[in-house]
Structure formats: structure tokens, C-alpha cells
Coordinates of C-alpha atoms in Angstrom, one line a residue:
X43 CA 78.4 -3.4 -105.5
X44 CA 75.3 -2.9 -103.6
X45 CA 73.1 0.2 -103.4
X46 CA 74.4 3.0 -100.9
X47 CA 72.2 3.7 -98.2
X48 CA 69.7 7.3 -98.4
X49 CA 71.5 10.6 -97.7
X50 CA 71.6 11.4 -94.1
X51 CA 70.6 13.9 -91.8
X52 CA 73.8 15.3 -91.5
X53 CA 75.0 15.1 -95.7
X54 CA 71.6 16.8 -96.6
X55 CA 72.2 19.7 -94.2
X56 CA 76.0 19.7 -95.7
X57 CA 74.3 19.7 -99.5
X58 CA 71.9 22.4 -98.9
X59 CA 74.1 24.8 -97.3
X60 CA 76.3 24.2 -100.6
X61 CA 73.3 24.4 -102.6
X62 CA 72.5 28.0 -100.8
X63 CA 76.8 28.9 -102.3
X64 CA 75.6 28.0 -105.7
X65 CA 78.2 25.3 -106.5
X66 CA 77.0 23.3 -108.9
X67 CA 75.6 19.4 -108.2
X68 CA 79.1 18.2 -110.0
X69 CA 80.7 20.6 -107.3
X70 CA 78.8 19.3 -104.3
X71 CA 79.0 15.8 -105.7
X72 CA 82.8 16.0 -105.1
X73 CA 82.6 17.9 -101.4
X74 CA 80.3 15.1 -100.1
X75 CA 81.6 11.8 -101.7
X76 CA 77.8 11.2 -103.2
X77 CA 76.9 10.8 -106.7
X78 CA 75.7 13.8 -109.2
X79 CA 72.6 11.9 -109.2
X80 CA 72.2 11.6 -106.0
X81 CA 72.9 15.1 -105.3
X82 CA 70.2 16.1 -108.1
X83 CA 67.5 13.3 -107.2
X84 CA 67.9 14.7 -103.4
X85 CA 67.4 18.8 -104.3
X86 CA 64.7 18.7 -107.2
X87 CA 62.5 17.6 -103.9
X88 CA 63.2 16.8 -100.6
X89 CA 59.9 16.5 -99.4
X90 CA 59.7 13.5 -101.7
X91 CA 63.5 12.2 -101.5
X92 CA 64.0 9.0 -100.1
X93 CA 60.1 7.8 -100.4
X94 CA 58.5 5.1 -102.5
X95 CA 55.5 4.2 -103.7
X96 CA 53.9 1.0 -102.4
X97 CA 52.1 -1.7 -103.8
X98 CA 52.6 -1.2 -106.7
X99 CA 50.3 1.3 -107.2
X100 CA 52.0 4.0 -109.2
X101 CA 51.7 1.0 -112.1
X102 CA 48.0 1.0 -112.2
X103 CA 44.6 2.4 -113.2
X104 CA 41.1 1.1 -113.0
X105 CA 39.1 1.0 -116.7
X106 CA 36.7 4.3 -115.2
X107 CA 40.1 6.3 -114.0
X108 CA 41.8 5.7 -117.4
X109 CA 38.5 6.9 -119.3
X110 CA 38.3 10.1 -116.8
X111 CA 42.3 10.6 -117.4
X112 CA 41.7 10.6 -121.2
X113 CA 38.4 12.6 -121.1
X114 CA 40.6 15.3 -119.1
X115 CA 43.6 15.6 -121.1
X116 CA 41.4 16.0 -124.0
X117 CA 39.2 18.7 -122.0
X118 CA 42.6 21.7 -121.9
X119 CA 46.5 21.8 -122.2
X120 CA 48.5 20.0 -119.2
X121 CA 51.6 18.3 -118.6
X122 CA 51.7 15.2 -116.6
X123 CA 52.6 16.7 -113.5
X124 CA 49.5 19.1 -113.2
X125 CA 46.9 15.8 -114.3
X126 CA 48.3 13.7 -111.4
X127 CA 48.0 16.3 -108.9
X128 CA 44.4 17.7 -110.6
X129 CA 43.0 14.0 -110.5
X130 CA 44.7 12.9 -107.5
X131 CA 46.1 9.8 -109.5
X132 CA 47.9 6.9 -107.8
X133 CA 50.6 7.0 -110.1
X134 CA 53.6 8.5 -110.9
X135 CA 53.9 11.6 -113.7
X136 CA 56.0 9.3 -115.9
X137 CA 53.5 6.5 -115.7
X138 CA 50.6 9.4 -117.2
X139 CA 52.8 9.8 -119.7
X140 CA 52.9 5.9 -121.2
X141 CA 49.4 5.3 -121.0
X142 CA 49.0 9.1 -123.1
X143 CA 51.1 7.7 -125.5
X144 CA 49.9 4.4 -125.9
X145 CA 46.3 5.4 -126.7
X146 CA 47.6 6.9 -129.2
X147 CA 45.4 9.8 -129.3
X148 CA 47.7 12.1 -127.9
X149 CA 50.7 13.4 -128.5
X150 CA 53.6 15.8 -126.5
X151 CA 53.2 18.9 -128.0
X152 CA 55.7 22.2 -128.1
X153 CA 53.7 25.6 -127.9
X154 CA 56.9 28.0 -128.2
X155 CA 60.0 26.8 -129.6
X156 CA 63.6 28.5 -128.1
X157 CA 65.3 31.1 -130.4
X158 CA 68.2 29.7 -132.3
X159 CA 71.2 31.0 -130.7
X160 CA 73.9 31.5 -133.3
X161 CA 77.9 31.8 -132.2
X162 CA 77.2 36.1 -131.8
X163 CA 74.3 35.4 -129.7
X164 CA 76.2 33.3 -127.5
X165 CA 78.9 35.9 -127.7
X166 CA 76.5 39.0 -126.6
X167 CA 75.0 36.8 -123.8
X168 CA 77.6 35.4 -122.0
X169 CA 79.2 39.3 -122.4
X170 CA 75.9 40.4 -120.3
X171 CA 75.9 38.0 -117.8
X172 CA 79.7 38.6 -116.8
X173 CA 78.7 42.5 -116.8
X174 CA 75.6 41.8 -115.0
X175 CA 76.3 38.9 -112.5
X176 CA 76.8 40.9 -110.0
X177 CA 74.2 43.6 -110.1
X178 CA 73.1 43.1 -107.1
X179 CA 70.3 45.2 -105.5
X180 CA 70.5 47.1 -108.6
X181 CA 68.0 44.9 -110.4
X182 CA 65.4 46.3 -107.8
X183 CA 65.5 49.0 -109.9
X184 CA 64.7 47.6 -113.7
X185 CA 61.4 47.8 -115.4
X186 CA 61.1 44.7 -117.3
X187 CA 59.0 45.1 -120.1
X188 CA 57.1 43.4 -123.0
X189 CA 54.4 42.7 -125.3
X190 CA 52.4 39.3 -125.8
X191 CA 49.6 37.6 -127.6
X192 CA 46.5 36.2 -126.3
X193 CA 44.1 34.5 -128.9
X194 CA 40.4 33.3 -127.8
X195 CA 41.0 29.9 -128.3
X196 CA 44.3 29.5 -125.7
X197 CA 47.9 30.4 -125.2
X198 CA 50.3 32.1 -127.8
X199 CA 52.9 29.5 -126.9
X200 CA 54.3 29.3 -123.2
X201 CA 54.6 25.5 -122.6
X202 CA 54.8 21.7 -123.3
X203 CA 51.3 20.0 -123.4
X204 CA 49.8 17.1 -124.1
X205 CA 47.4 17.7 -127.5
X206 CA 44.7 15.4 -128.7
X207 CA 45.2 14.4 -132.2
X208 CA 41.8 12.4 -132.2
X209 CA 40.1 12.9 -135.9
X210 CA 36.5 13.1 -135.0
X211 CA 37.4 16.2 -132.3
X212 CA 35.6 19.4 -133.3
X213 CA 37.9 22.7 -133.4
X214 CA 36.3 25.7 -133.2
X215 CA 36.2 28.1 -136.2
X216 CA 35.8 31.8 -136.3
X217 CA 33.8 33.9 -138.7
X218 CA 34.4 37.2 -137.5
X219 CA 37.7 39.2 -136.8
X220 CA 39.1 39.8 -133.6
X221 CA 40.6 36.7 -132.2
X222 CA 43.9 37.9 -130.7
X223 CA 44.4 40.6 -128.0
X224 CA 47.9 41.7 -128.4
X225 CA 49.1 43.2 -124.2
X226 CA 52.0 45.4 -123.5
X227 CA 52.5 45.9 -119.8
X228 CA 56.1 45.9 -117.4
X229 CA 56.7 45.1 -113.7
X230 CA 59.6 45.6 -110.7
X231 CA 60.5 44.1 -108.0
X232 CA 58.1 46.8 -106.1
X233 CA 55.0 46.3 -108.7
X234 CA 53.4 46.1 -111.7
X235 CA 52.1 48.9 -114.4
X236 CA 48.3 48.2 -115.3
X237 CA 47.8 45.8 -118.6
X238 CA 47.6 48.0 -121.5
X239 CA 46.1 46.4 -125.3
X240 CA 47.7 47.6 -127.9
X241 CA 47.7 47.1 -131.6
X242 CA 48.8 44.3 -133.4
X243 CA 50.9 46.7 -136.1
X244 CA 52.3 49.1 -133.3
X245 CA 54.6 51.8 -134.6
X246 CA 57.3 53.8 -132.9
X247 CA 55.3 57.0 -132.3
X248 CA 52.1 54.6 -130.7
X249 CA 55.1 52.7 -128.6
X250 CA 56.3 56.2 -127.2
X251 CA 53.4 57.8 -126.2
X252 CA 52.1 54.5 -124.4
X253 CA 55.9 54.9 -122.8
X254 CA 54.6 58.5 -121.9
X255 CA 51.7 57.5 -120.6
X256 CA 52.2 54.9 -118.4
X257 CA 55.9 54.0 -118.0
X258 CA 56.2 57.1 -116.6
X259 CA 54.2 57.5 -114.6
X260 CA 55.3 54.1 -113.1
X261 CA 58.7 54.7 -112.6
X262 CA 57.8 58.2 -110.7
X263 CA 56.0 55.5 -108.0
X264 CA 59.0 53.7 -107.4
X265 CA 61.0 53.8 -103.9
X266 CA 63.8 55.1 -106.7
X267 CA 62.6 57.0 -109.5
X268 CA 66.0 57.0 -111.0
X269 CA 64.7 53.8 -112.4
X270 CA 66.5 51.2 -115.4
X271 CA 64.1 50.1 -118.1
X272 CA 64.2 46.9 -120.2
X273 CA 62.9 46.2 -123.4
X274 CA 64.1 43.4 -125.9
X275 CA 65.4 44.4 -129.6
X276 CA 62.1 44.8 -131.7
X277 CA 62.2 47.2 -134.1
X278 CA 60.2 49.9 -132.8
X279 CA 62.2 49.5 -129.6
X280 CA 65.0 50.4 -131.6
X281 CA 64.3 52.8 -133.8
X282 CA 65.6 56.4 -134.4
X283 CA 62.3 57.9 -132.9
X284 CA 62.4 55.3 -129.9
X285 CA 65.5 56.2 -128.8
X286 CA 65.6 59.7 -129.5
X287 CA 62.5 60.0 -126.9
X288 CA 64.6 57.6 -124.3
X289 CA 67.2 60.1 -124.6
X290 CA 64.9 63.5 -124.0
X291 CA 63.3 61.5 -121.4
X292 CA 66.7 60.4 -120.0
X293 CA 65.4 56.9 -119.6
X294 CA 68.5 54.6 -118.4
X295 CA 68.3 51.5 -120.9
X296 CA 69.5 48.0 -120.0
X297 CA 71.9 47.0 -123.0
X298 CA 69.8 43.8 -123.9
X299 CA 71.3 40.8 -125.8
X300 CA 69.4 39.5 -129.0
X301 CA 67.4 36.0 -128.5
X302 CA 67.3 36.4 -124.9
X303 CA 63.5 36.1 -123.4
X304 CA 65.0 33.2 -121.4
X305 CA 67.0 36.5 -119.1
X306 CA 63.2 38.3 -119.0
X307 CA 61.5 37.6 -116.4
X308 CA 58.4 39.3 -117.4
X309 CA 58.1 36.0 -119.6
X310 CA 57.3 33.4 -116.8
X311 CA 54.9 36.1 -115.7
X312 CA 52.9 35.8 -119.3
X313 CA 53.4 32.1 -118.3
X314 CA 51.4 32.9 -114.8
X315 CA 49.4 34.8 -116.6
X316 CA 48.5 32.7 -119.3
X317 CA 48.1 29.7 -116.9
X318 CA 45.2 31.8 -114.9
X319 CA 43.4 32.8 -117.9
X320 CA 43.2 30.1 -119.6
X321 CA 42.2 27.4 -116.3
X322 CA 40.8 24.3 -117.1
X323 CA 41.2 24.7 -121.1
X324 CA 38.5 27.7 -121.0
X325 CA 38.1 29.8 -124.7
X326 CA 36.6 33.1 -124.7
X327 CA 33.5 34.1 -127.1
X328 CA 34.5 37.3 -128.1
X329 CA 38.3 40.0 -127.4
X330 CA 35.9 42.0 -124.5
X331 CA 35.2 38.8 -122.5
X332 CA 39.0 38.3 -123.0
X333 CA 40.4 41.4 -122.3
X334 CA 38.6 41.7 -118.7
X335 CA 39.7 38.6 -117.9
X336 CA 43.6 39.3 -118.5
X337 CA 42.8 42.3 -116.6
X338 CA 41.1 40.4 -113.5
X339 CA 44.1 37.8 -113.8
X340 CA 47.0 40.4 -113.9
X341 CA 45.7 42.5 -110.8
X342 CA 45.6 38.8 -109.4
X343 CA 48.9 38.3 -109.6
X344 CA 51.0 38.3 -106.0
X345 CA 53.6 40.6 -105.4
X346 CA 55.7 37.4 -103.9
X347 CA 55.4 36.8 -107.5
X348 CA 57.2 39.8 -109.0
X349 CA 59.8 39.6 -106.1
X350 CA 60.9 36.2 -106.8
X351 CA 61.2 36.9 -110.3
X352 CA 63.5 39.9 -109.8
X353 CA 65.0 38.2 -107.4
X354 CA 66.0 34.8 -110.1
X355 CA 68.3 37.4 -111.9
X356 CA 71.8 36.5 -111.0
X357 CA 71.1 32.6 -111.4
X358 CA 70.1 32.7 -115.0
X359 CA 73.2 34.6 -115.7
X360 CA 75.1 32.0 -113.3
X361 CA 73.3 29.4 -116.0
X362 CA 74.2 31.7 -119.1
X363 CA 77.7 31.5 -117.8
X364 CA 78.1 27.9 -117.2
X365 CA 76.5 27.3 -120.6
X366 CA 78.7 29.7 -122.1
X367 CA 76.6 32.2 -123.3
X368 CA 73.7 28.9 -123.9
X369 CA 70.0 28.9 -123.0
X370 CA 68.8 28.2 -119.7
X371 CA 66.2 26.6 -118.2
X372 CA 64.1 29.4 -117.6

């Protein structure tokens, strides 16, 4: 049997408007009489669906574009998608990939691992995302919340990269203390509370009185001040003293499942974050050179950014329900 001809016109307007109902490719497949693949191939990206490379040319490299390819993976922490498009390569992402691996000086590297979901994880999740499917405009008024850890040298785990296991590379080595900035902060749909650095060994009484001082203050600046906060299930979160000033406060809580930073979106905003600051593989000489540039970045940040976000609620729950109570992709 012979290849079937590229969607047309008048199929892709049918998938997207199912696409925009949130049936599911296996769904759509079925309405439309195409294949799963097809279906997925066509809405990962349209602008590319349907065109090929020619002549070859997403096989091959010149000797001085291989060297420069090498010389830049080596230089910071990117996945073959952001080399092609930062070196304007004539090949394909996958094609990076081979010639990475068969210099063998590289190797595909995992910064943050997923939590292990055990069966009551699964359980508590998939509970949340029936309850909270259908939030709606509700969600406009959560305060997602968080802490993370930035070292001088790069990332505290966000993302799949490409790291060079060459033995003659020189790492950097630190004789002084000081090389991790530890960063509450929390964010709406409506905006984001300043960065605040805390302490590596934060205890309850330090968490409430940052709560005091800025959360606050934050939620009083909302369109709704009657506002719903979020905070995972660390231990000073939940602790008698915590949650005795929530309730004197009368601070709404969202009921958070365990393992879940996959359902936070303030995550993918370290990600952002974390992308900005550290550009290009840069390191920082010392936590104040670090600090104001997390600070620079974070006021950087668009509110189209914080929007969309919010706005990605109800499909991760959609995904924790068709994986049944599972991780997504997020």
C-alpha cells in the first residue's frame, strides 16, 4: 500500500478545531479516518508539517561546522533543538544528536530526575485533578508558590542536556563558602511577588514571617484579595506553627498532592528563570553577582508568561487524568 497523500486544507481545519475540544490524537485519529501519527506529526508543528528537507542537507556538515558544533556544546547546557537554531545548522535536531554521540565526548545528561510516584501518590493525584478539573476562572485566584536553588556554577536541575565527559576539561573548584543562593518567591495569573533569598536551613517561624511580609502584602494587590495560596508538602509548610498562622491569617490553602511539582506551574517558571540566568553556559564569581542577576531576570519575566502558565491548569489535570493519576509532561 502506498503512502497517503499530506493532510488537506480542509482535514487540518477539522483536526484543530478538535484539538481546541481537547480530544485526544487517538480520538481525532478516529473522527477523521487519519493515523495517530499523522494526527500527532501534523499538531506538534504546523508551520513545519508537510515540508522536507532538500538535498540532502539535513545529513551533512563541513569539518569547520562540526569543530564549531562541538566547541559550542562543550561551551554551556543545550539540547539539540536550541544548538540547531543557535548555530543556524543545516540539519535536523536528531541528526545533532548522532554526531554528539559519535564523538564520543558527550553524553545525554538528566539534571532533575521525576519523583517516584508510588500507588497513593497516584491515588491523591488523580483525586485532585477530578476535584480540580474544572476550576475554572478560579485558578486566577491561586498564589503558586516555591523555593529553588541556584548554585554559581549553573542550574539545580531543570532539564535534559548534552554534558561533556572530555577528561582533559577543567571544572571549576571553589575555595570559599557560598556557592548556592537558595529563592523563595510566588506568582498569579495577575503578577509576581519580588524574589526573596532565603536560607538554606529555613524554619517554620523564618517561613511565616517571610509569609507576613510579603505574601501578604501580595495578595492585598490582587483584583480579589480573597486570594487561594499553594505551597507543596515540605515540612515547614506543614508544620503545627505553619498552619496555625494560615489559620489566624485565614489564608485559603490549595489541598496539594505529594510528588506533584509536575501540577506547579511556578516550576517551568524556575525553568524560564534558570534558562535566562544562566545564557550561554555563564557562572557567576561570587552569590552578590548571582543574586542581582536572578533579580534582573525575574523582573524580566513577561506577564504573557505568568498568564499562560495559570492558564495550562486544567490540561495537566486533563493529562493526570488520562494517566491515571501518572506524570505529565510538564
Amino acid at each position: 500500500m502506498g503512502r497517503r497523500k499530506g493532510l488537506t486544507e480542509k482535514e487540518k481545519g477539522s483536526i484543530d478545531s478538535f484539538a481546541e475540544m481537547k480530544l485526544s490524537h487517538r480520538n481525532i485519529a478516529r473522527r477523521t479516518g487519519r493515523s495517530r501519527k499523522c494526527i500527532s506529526n501534523y499538531l506538534k508543528d504546523k508551520e513545519k508539517y508537510g515540508k522536507r528537507y532538500k538535498g540532502g542537507q539535513n545529513h551533512h556538515l563541513t569539518p569547520a561546522q562540526k569543530e564549531n558544533l562541538l566547541a559550542f556544546v562543550k561551551g554551556g547546557n543545550y539540547n539539540c533543538t536550541q544548538v540547531c537554531k543557535e548555530l543556524n545548522l543545516p540539519v535536523t535536531a536528531r541528526r545533532v544528536s548522532q554526531l554528539l554521540n559519535a564523538s564520543g565526548r558527550f553524553k545525554w545528561k538528566k539534571l532533575m530526575k521525576k519523583p517516584a510516584l508510588e500507588q497513593r501518590h497516584m491515588e491523591a493525584r488523580l483525586e485532585f485533578a477530578k476535584n480540580y478539573v474544572d476550576f475554572g476562572r478560579s485558578w486566577e485566584k491561586v498564589i503558586f508558590s516555591d523555593e529553588k536553588k541556584f548554585n554559581l556554577d549553573g542550574p539545580d536541575g531543570f532539564k535534559y542536556y548534552w554534558a561533556c565527559i572530555d577528561n582533559t576539561e577543567i571544572t571549576m573548584s571553589r575555595n570559599f563558602g557560598g556557592g548556592t543562593v537558595m529563592v523563595w518567591a510566588a506568582f498569579s495569573k495577575h503578577g509576581r511577588t519580588p524574589v526573596c533569598f532565603i536560607s538554606t536551613r529555613m524554619c517554620s517561624q523564618k517561613y511565616t514571617e517571610l509569609l507576613e511580609e510579603v505574601l501578604i502584602e501580595f495578595g492585598e494587590s490582587l483584583p480579589d484579595s480573597d486570594f487561594i495560596y499553594q505551597q507543596d508538602n515540605a515540612a515547614i509548610h506543614t508544620s503545627r506553627l505553619t498552619k496555625a498562622w494560615l489559620a489566624e491569617k485565614e489564608i485559603e490553602l490549595l489541598p496539594w498532592p505529594a510528588r506533584s511539582p509536575d501540577l506547579n506551574p511556578i516550576e517551568n517558571l524556575w525553568g524560564i528563570l534558570a534558562n535566562a540566568v544562566y545564557a550561554n553556559g555563564r557562572q557567576y564569581a561570587n552569590v552578590q553577582e548571582l543574586k542581582a542577576a536572578i533579580t534582573a531576570e525575574w523582573r524580566n519575566i513577561s506577564p504573557d508568561i505568568l498568564q499562560r502558565l495559570v492558564n495550562s491548569m486544567k490540561n495537566r489535570l486533563i493529562e493526570v487524568i488520562q494517566n491515571n493519576g501518572g506524570h505529565t509532561h510538564y
